[in-house]
mmCIF file of C-alpha atoms and ligand atoms in Angstrom:
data_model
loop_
_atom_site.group_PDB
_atom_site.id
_atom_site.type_symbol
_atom_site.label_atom_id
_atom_site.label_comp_id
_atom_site.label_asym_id
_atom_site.label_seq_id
_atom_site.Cartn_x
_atom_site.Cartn_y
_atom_site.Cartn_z
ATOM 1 C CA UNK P 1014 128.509 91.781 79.676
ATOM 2 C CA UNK P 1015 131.504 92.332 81.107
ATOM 3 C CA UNK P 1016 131.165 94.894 84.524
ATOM 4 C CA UNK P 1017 134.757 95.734 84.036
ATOM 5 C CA UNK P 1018 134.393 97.268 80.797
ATOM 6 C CA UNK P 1019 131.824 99.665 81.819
ATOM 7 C CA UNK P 1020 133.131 101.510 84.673
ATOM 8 C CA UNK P 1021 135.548 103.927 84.295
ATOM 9 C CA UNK P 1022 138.976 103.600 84.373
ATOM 10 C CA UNK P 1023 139.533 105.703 87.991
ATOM 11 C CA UNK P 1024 136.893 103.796 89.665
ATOM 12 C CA UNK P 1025 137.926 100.380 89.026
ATOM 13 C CA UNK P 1026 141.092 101.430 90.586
ATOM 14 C CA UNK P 1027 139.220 103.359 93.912
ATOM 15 C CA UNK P 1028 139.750 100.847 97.010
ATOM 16 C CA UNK P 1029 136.426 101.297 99.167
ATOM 17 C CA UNK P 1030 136.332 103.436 101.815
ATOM 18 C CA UNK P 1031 137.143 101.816 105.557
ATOM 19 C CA UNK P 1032 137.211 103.094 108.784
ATOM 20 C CA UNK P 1033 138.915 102.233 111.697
ATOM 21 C CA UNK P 1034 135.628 100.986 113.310
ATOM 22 C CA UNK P 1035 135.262 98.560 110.154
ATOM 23 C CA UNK P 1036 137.488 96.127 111.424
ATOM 24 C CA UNK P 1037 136.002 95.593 114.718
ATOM 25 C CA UNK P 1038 133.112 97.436 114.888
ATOM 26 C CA UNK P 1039 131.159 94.471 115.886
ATOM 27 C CA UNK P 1040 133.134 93.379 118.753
ATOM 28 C CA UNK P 1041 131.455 94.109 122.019
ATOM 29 C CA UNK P 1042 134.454 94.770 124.147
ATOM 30 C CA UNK P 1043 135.105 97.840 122.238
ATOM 31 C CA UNK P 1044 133.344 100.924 123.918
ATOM 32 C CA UNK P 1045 135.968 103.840 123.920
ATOM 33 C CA UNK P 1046 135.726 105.086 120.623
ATOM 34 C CA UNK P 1047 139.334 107.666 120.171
ATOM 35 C CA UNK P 1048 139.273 107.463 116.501
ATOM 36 C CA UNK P 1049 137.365 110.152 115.055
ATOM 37 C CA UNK P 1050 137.554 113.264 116.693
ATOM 38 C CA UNK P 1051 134.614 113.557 117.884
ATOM 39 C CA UNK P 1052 132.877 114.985 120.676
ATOM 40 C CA UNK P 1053 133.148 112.324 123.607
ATOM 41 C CA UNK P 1054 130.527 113.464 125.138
ATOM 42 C CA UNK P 1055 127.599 111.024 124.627
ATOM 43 C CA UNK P 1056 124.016 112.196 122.868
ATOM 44 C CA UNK P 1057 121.796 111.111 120.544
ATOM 45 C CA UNK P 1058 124.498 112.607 118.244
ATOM 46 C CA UNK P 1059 128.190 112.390 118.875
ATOM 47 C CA UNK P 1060 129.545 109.960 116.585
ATOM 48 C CA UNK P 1061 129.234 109.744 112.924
ATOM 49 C CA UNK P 1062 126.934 107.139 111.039
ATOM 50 C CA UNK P 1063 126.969 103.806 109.975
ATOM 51 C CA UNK P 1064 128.629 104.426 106.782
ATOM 52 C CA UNK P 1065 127.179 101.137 105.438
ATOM 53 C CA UNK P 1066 123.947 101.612 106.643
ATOM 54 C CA UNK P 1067 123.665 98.446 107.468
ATOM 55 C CA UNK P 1068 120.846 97.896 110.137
ATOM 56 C CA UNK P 1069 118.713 100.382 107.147
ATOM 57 C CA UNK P 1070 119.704 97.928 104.588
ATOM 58 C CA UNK P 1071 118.678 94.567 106.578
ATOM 59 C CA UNK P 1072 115.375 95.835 106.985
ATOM 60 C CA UNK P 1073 114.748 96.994 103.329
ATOM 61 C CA UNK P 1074 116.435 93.588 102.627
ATOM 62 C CA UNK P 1075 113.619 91.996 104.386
ATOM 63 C CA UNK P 1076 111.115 94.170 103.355
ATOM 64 C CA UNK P 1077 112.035 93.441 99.419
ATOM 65 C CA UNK P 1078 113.158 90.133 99.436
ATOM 66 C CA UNK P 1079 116.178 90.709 98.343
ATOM 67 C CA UNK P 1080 120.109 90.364 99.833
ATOM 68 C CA UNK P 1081 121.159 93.138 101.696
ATOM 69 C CA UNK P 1082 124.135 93.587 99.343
ATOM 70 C CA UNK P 1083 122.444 93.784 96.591
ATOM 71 C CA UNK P 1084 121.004 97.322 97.983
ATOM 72 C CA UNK P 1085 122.077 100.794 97.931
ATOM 73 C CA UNK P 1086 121.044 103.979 99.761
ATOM 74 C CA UNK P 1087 121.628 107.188 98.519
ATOM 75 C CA UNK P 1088 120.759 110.479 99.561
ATOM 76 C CA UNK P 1089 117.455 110.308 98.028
ATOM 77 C CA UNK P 1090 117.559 108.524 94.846
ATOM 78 C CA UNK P 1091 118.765 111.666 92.896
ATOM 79 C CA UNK P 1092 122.250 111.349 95.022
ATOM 80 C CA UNK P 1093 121.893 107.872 93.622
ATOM 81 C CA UNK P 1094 121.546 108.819 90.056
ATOM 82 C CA UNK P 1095 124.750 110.940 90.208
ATOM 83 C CA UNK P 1096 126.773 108.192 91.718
ATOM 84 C CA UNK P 1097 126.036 105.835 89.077
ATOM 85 C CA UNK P 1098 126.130 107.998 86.336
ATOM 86 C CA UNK P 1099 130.194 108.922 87.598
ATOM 87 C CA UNK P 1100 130.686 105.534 88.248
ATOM 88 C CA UNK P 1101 130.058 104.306 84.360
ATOM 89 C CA UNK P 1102 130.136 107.825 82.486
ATOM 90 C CA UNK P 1103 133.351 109.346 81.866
ATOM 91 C CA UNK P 1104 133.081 112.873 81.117
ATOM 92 C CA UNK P 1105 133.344 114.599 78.053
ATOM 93 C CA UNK P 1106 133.444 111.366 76.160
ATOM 94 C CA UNK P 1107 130.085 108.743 76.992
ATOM 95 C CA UNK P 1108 126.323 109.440 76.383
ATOM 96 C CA UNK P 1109 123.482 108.329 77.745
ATOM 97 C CA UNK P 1110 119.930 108.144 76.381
ATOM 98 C CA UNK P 1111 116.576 108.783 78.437
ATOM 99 C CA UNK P 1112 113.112 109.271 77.221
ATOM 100 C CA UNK P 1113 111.020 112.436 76.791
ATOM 101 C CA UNK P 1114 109.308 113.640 78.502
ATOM 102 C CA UNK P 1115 110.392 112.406 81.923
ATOM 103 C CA UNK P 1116 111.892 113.016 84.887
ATOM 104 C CA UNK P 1117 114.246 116.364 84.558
ATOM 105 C CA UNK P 1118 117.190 114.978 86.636
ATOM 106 C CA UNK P 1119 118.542 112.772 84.509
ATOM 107 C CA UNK P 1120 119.441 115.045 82.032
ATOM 108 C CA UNK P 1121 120.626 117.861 84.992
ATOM 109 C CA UNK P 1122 122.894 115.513 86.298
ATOM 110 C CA UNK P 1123 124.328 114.564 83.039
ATOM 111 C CA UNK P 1124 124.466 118.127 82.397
ATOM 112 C CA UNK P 1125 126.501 118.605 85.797
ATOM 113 C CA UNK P 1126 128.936 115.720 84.590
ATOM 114 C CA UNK P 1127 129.175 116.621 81.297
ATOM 115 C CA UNK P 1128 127.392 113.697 79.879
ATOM 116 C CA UNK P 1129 125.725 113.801 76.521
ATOM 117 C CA UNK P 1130 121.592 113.465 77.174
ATOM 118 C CA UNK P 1131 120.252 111.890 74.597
ATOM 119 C CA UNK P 1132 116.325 111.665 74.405
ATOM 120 C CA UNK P 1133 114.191 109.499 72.718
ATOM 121 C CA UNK P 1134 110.514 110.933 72.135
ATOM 122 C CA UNK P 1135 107.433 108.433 73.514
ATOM 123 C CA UNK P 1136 104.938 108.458 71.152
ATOM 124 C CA UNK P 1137 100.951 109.983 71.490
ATOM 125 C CA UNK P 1138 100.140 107.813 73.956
ATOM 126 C CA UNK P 1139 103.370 108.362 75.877
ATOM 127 C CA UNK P 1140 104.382 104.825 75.355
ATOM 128 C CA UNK P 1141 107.815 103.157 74.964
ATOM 129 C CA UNK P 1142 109.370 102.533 71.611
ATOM 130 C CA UNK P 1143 112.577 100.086 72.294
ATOM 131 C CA UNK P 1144 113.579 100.088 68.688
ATOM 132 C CA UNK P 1145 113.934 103.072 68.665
ATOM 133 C CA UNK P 1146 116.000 103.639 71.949
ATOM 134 C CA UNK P 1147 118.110 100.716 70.870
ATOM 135 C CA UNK P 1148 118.589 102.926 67.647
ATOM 136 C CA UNK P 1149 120.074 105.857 69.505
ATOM 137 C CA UNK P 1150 122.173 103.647 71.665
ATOM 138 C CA UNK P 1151 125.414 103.394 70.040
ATOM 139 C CA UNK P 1152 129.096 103.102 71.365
ATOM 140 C CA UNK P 1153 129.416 105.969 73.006
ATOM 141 C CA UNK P 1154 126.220 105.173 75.128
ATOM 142 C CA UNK P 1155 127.056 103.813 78.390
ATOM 143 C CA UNK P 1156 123.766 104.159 79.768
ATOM 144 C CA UNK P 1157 119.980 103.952 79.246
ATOM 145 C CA UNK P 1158 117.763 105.447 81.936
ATOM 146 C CA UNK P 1159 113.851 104.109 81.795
ATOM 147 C CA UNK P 1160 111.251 105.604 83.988
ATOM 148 C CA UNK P 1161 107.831 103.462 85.427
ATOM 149 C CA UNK P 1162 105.590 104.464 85.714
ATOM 150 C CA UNK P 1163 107.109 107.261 84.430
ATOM 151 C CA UNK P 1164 107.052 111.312 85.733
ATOM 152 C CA UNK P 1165 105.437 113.338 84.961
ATOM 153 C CA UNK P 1166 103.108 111.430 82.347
ATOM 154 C CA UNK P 1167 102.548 109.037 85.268
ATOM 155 C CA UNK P 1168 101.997 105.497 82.873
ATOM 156 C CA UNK P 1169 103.993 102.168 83.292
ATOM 157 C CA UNK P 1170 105.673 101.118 80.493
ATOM 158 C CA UNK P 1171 105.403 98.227 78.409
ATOM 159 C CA UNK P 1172 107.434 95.269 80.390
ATOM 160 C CA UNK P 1173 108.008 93.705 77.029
ATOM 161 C CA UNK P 1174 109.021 96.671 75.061
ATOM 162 C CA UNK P 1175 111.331 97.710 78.702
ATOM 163 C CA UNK P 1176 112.689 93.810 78.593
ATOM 164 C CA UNK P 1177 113.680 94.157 75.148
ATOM 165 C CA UNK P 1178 115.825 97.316 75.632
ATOM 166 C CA UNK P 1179 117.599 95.667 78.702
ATOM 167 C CA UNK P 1180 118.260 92.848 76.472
ATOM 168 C CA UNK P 1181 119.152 94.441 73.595
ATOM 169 C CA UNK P 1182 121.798 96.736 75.153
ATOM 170 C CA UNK P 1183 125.557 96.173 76.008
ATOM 171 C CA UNK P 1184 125.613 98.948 79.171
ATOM 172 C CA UNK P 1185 124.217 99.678 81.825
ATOM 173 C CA UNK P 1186 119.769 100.207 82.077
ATOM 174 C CA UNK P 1187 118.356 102.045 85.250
ATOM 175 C CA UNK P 1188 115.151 101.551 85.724
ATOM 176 C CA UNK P 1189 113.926 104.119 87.911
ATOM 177 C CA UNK P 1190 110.653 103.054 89.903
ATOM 178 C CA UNK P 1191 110.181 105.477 92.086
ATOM 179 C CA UNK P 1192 106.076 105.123 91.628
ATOM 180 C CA UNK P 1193 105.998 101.571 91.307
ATOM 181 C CA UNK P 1194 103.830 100.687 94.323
ATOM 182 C CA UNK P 1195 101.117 102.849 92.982
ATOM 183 C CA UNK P 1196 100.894 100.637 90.015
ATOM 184 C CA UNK P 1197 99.024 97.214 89.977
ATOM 185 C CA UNK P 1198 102.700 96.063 89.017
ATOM 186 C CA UNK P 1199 105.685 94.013 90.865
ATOM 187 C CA UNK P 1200 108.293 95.629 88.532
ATOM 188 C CA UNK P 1201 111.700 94.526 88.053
ATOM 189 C CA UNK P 1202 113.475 94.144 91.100
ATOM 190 C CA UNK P 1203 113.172 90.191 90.825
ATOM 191 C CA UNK P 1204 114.667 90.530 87.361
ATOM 192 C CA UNK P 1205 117.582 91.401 88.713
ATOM 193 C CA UNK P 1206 119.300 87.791 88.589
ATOM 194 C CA UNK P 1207 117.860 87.908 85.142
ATOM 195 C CA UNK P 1208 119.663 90.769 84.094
ATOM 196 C CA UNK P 1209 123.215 92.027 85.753
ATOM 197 C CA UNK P 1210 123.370 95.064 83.415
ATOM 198 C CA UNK P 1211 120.191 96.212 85.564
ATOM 199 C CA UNK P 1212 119.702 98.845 88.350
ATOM 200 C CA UNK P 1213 116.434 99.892 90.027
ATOM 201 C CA UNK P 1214 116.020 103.127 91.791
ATOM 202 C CA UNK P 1215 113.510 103.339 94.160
ATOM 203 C CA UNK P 1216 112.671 106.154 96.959
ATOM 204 C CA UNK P 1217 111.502 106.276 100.879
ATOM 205 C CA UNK P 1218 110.141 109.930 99.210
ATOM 206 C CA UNK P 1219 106.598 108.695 97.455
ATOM 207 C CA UNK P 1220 104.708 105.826 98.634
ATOM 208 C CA UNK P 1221 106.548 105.380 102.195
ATOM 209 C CA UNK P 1222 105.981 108.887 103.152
ATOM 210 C CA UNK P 1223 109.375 109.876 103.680
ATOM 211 C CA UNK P 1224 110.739 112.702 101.706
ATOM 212 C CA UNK P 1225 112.171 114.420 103.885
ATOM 213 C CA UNK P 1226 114.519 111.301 104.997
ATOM 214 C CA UNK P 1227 116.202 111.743 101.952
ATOM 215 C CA UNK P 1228 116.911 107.698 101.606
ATOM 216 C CA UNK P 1229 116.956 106.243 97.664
ATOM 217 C CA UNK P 1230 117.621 103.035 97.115
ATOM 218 C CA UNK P 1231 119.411 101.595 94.025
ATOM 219 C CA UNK P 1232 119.107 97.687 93.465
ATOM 220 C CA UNK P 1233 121.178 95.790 91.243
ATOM 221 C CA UNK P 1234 123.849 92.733 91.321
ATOM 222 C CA UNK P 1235 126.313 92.719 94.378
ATOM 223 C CA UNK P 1236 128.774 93.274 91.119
ATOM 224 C CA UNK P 1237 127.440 97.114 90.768
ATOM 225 C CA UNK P 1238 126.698 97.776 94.034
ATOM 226 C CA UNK P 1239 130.205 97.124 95.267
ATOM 227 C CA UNK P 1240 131.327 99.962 92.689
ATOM 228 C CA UNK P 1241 128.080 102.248 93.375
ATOM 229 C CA UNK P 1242 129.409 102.072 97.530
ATOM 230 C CA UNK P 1243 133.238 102.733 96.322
ATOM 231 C CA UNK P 1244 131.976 105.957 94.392
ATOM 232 C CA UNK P 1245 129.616 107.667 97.261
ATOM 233 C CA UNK P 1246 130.902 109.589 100.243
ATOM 234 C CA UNK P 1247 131.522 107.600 103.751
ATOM 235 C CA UNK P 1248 128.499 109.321 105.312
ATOM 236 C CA UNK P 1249 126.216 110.342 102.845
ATOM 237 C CA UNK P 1250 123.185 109.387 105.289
ATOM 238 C CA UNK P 1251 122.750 110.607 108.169
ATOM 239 C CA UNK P 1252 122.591 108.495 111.177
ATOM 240 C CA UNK P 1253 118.931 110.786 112.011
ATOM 241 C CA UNK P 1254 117.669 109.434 108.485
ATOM 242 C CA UNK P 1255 118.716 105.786 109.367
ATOM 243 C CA UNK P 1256 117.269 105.133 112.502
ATOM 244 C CA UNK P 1257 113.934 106.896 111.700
ATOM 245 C CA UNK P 1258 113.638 105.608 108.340
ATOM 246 C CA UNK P 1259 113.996 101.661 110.386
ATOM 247 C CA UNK P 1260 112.050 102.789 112.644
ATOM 248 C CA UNK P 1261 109.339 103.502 110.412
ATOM 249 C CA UNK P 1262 109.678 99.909 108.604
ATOM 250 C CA UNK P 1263 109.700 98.175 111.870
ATOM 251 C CA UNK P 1264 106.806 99.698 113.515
ATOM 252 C CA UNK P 1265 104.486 101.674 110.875
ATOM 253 C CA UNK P 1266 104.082 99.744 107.707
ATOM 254 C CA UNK P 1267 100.765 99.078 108.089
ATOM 255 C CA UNK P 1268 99.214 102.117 108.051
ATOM 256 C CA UNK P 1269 101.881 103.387 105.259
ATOM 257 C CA UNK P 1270 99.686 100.067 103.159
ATOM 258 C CA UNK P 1271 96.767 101.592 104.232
ATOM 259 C CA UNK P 1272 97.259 105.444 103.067
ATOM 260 C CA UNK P 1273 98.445 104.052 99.719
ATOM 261 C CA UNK P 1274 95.404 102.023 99.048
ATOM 262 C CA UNK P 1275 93.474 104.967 99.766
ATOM 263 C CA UNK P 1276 95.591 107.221 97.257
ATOM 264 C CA UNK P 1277 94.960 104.830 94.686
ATOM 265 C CA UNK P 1278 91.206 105.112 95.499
ATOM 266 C CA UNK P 1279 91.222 108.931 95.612
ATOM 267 C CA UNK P 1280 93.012 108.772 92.235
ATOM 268 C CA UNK P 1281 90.842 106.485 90.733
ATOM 269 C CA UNK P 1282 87.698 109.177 92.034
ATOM 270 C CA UNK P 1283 89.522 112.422 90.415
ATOM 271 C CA UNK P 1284 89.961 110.723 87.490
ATOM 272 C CA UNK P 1285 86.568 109.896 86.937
ATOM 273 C CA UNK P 1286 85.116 113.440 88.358
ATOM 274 C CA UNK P 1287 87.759 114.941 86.327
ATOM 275 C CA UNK P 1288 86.461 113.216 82.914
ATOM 276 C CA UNK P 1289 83.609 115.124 83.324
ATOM 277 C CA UNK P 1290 84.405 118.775 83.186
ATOM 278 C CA UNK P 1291 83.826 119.782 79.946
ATOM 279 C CA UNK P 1292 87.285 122.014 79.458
ATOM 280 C CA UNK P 1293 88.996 118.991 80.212
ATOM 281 C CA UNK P 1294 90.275 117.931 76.791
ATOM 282 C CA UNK P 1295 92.160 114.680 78.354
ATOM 283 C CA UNK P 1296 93.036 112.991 81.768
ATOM 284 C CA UNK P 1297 95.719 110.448 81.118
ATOM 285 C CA UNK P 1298 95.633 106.782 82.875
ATOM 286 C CA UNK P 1299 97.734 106.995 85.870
ATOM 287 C CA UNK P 1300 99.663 103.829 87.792
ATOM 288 C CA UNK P 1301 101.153 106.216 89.949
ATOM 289 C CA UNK P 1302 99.854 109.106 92.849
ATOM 290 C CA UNK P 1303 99.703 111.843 90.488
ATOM 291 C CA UNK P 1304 97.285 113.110 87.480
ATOM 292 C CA UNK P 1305 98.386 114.687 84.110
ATOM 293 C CA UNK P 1306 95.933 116.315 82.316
ATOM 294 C CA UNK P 1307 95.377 118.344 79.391
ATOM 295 C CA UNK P 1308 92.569 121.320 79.530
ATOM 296 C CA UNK P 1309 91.586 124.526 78.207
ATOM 297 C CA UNK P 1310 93.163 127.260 80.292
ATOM 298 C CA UNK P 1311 96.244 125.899 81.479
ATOM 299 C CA UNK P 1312 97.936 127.971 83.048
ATOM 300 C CA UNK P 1313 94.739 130.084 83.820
ATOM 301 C CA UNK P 1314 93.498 127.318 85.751
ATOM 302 C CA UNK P 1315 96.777 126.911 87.647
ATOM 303 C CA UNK P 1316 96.889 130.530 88.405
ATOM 304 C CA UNK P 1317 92.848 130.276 89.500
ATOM 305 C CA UNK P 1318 93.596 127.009 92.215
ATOM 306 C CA UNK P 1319 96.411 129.408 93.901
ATOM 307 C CA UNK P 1320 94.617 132.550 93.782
ATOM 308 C CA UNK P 1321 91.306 130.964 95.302
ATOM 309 C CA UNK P 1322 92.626 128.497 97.759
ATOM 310 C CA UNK P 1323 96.078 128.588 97.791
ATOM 311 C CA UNK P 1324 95.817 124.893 96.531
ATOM 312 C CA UNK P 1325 99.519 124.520 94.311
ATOM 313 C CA UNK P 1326 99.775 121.618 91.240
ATOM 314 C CA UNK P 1327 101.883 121.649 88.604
ATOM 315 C CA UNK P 1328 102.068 123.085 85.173
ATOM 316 C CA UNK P 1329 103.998 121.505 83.246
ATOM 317 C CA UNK P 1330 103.150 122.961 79.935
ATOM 318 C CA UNK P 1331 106.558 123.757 78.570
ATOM 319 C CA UNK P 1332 107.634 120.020 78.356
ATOM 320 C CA UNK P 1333 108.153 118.174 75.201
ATOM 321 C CA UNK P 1334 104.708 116.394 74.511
ATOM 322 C CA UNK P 1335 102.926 118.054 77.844
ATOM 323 C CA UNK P 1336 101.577 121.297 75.830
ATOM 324 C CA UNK P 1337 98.448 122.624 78.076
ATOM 325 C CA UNK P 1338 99.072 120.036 80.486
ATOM 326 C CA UNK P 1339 98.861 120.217 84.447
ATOM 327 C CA UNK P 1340 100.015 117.532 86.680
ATOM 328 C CA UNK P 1341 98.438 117.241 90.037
ATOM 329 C CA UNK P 1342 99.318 114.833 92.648
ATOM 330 C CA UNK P 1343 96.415 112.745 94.746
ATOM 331 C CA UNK P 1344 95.913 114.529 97.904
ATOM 332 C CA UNK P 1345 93.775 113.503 101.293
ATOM 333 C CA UNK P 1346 90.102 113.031 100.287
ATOM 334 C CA UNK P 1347 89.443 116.524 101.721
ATOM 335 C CA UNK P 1348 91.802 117.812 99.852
ATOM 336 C CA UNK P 1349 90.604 115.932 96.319
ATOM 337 C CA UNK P 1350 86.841 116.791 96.644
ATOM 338 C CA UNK P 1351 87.786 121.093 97.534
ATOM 339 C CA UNK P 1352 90.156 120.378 94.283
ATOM 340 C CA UNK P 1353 86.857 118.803 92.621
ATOM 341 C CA UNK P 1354 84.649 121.688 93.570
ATOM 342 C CA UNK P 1355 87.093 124.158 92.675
ATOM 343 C CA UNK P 1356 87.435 123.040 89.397
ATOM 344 C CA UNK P 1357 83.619 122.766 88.773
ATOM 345 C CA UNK P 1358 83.730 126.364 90.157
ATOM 346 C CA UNK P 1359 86.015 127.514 87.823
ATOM 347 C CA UNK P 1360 83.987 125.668 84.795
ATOM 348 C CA UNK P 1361 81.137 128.145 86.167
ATOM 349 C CA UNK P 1362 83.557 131.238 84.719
ATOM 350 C CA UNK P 1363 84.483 130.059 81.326
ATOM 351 C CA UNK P 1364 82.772 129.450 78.303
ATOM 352 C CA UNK P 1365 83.221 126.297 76.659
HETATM 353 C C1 PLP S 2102 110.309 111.771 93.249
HETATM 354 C C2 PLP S 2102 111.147 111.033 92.249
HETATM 355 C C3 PLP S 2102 112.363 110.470 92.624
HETATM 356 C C4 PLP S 2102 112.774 110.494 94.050
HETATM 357 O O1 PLP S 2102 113.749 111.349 94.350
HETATM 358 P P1 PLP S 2102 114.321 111.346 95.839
HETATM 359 O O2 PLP S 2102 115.627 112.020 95.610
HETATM 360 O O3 PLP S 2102 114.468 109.921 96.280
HETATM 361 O O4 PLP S 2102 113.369 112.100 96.684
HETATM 362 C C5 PLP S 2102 113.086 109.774 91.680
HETATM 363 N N1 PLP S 2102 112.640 109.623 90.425
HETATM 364 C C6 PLP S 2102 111.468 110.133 90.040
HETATM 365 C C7 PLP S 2102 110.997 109.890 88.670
HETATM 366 C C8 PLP S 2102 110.697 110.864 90.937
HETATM 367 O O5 PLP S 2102 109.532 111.389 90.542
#
């Protein structure tokens, strides 16, 4: 594979972005800053951001094992997926292909761009099928985006069937693991020498507790990321995000370990109390924080958990192989045993 090839023409050409603090922004001597217009006065926030985020990136570096250029950060990984789909799409003319059902974004931002979406259907069991990705990925494909575990059917895919696309295919593959600590699962991200046509997305939004930080991160060969930092704008996180967000890694990471092994408890407990309700027709396995399932009732059941407690999950009936399907996401266990009795309430008012 040959990185030059696949992104576009303009980028390749797109020097990156410097400022005048780049060249000696390190050097200690050099206190009055005169460069940027900004306010002189001194607060918590006069002067602009890191625009490489790079105290952030050392301690995700750290955190992942992995070099520190290797990483991106995005504003939240959906800012992410729009910078590499302009870096490697050109408009009007490359396709991409994702899988359905999955997460909606990809196609929106492809849609923004003016990307062809292609999407390949899982099967039953909402499991991968890399033939026939690989079938819909012709020349015009420049990208394949993978989800796992994926949203909102919430299973991991097959590694095999997910190594064989990434190896099959002469683009780009994001994998986007946004769930992937929820699942008994390392992922890819030491694949990445393995592969250099691969990115991984993953988020501060799920697992760390962050989402309103808005910080995605986008792993892949210091190749990519070079490109991927050319593409976004200079301060696309804000300084507030960064120093709370390493913050958080230096100080609070064990108790963010110990809220998700309790999720993946509680999920493993409404599974099993949710098998039993009777107008339950299916609850599908789950490697991540959230549960699909299909029932009786839909949407009058969705309608019946607002209504009564003001308790709000998700229908998602209207997507392609999610028909009577509502996806709820693993709360406190407070909140998972009044969902529990709720929905033994409501099994009291309908006749099955
Ligand atoms: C939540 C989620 C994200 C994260 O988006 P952010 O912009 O980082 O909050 C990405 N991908 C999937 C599949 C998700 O469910």
């Amino acid at each position: 594979m040959n990185l030059k090839n696949l992104v576009r023409e303009n980028i390749l050409n797109l020097s990156p972005y410097s400022t005048a603090r780049d060249e000696e922004w390190k050097s200690d001597e050099l206190e009055i800053f005169l460069d940027a217009n900004e306010n002189p006065y001194d607060s918590d926030y006069n002067r602009y951001p890191d625009p490489h985020q790079t105290a952030l990136k050392e301690a995700i570096a750290k955190l992942k094992k992995i070099s520190s250029d290797k990483i991106f950060l995005g504003n939240g990984s959906d800012e992410a997926i729009d910078i590499i789909m302009r870096t490697f799409c050109e408009p009007g003319r490359d396709k991409i292909v994702t899988m359905k059902p999955s997460y909606a974004m990809y196609r929106t931002v492809a849609v923004i761009n003016n990307i062809e979406c292609r999407e390949v259907a899982l099967d039953d069991k909402f499991r991968l099928c890399s033939e026939s990705v690989l079938r819909e990925a012709d020349k015009d494909v420049k990208m394949i985006i993978l989800c796992s575990p994926n949203n909102p059917t919430g299973n991991l895919m097959s590694r095999r069937e997910v190594e064989k696309i990434i190896e099959g295919f002469n683009g780009i593959v994001v994998i986007d693991e946004a769930f992937i600590d929820f699942a008994d699962d390392e992922g890819f991200l030491s694949s990445l020498d393995t592969y250099p046509n691969l990115i991984i997305l993953q988020t501060f939004s799920k697992s760390l507790g962050m989402a309103s930080l808005r910080i995605g991160m986008a792993f892949a060969s210091q190749g990519i990321i070079d490109y991927l930092n050319r593409v976004k704008l200079p301060y696309n996180m804000s300084g507030v995000s960064q120093s709370i967000a390493f913050e958080q890694i230096m100080l609070h990471l064990d108790s963010k370990k110990k809220e998700l092994d309790e999720i993946k408890l509680q999920r493993d407990y409404l599974i099993k109390e949710m098998k039993k309700l009777p107008y339950i027709r299916y609850v599908y396995p789950s490697d991540s924080n959230f549960i699909l399932i299909k029932t009786l009732f839909a949407r009058d059941l969705y309608k019946d958990l607002i209504i009564e407690r003001g308790m709000i999950v998700r229908d998602k009936s209207n997507v392609f192989g999610c028909e009577d399907t509502l996806r709820i996401t693993v709360g406190t266990p407070e909140q998972n045993s009044l969902l529990i009795q709720l929905m033994k309430d409501y099994e009291k008012l309908t006749v099955c």
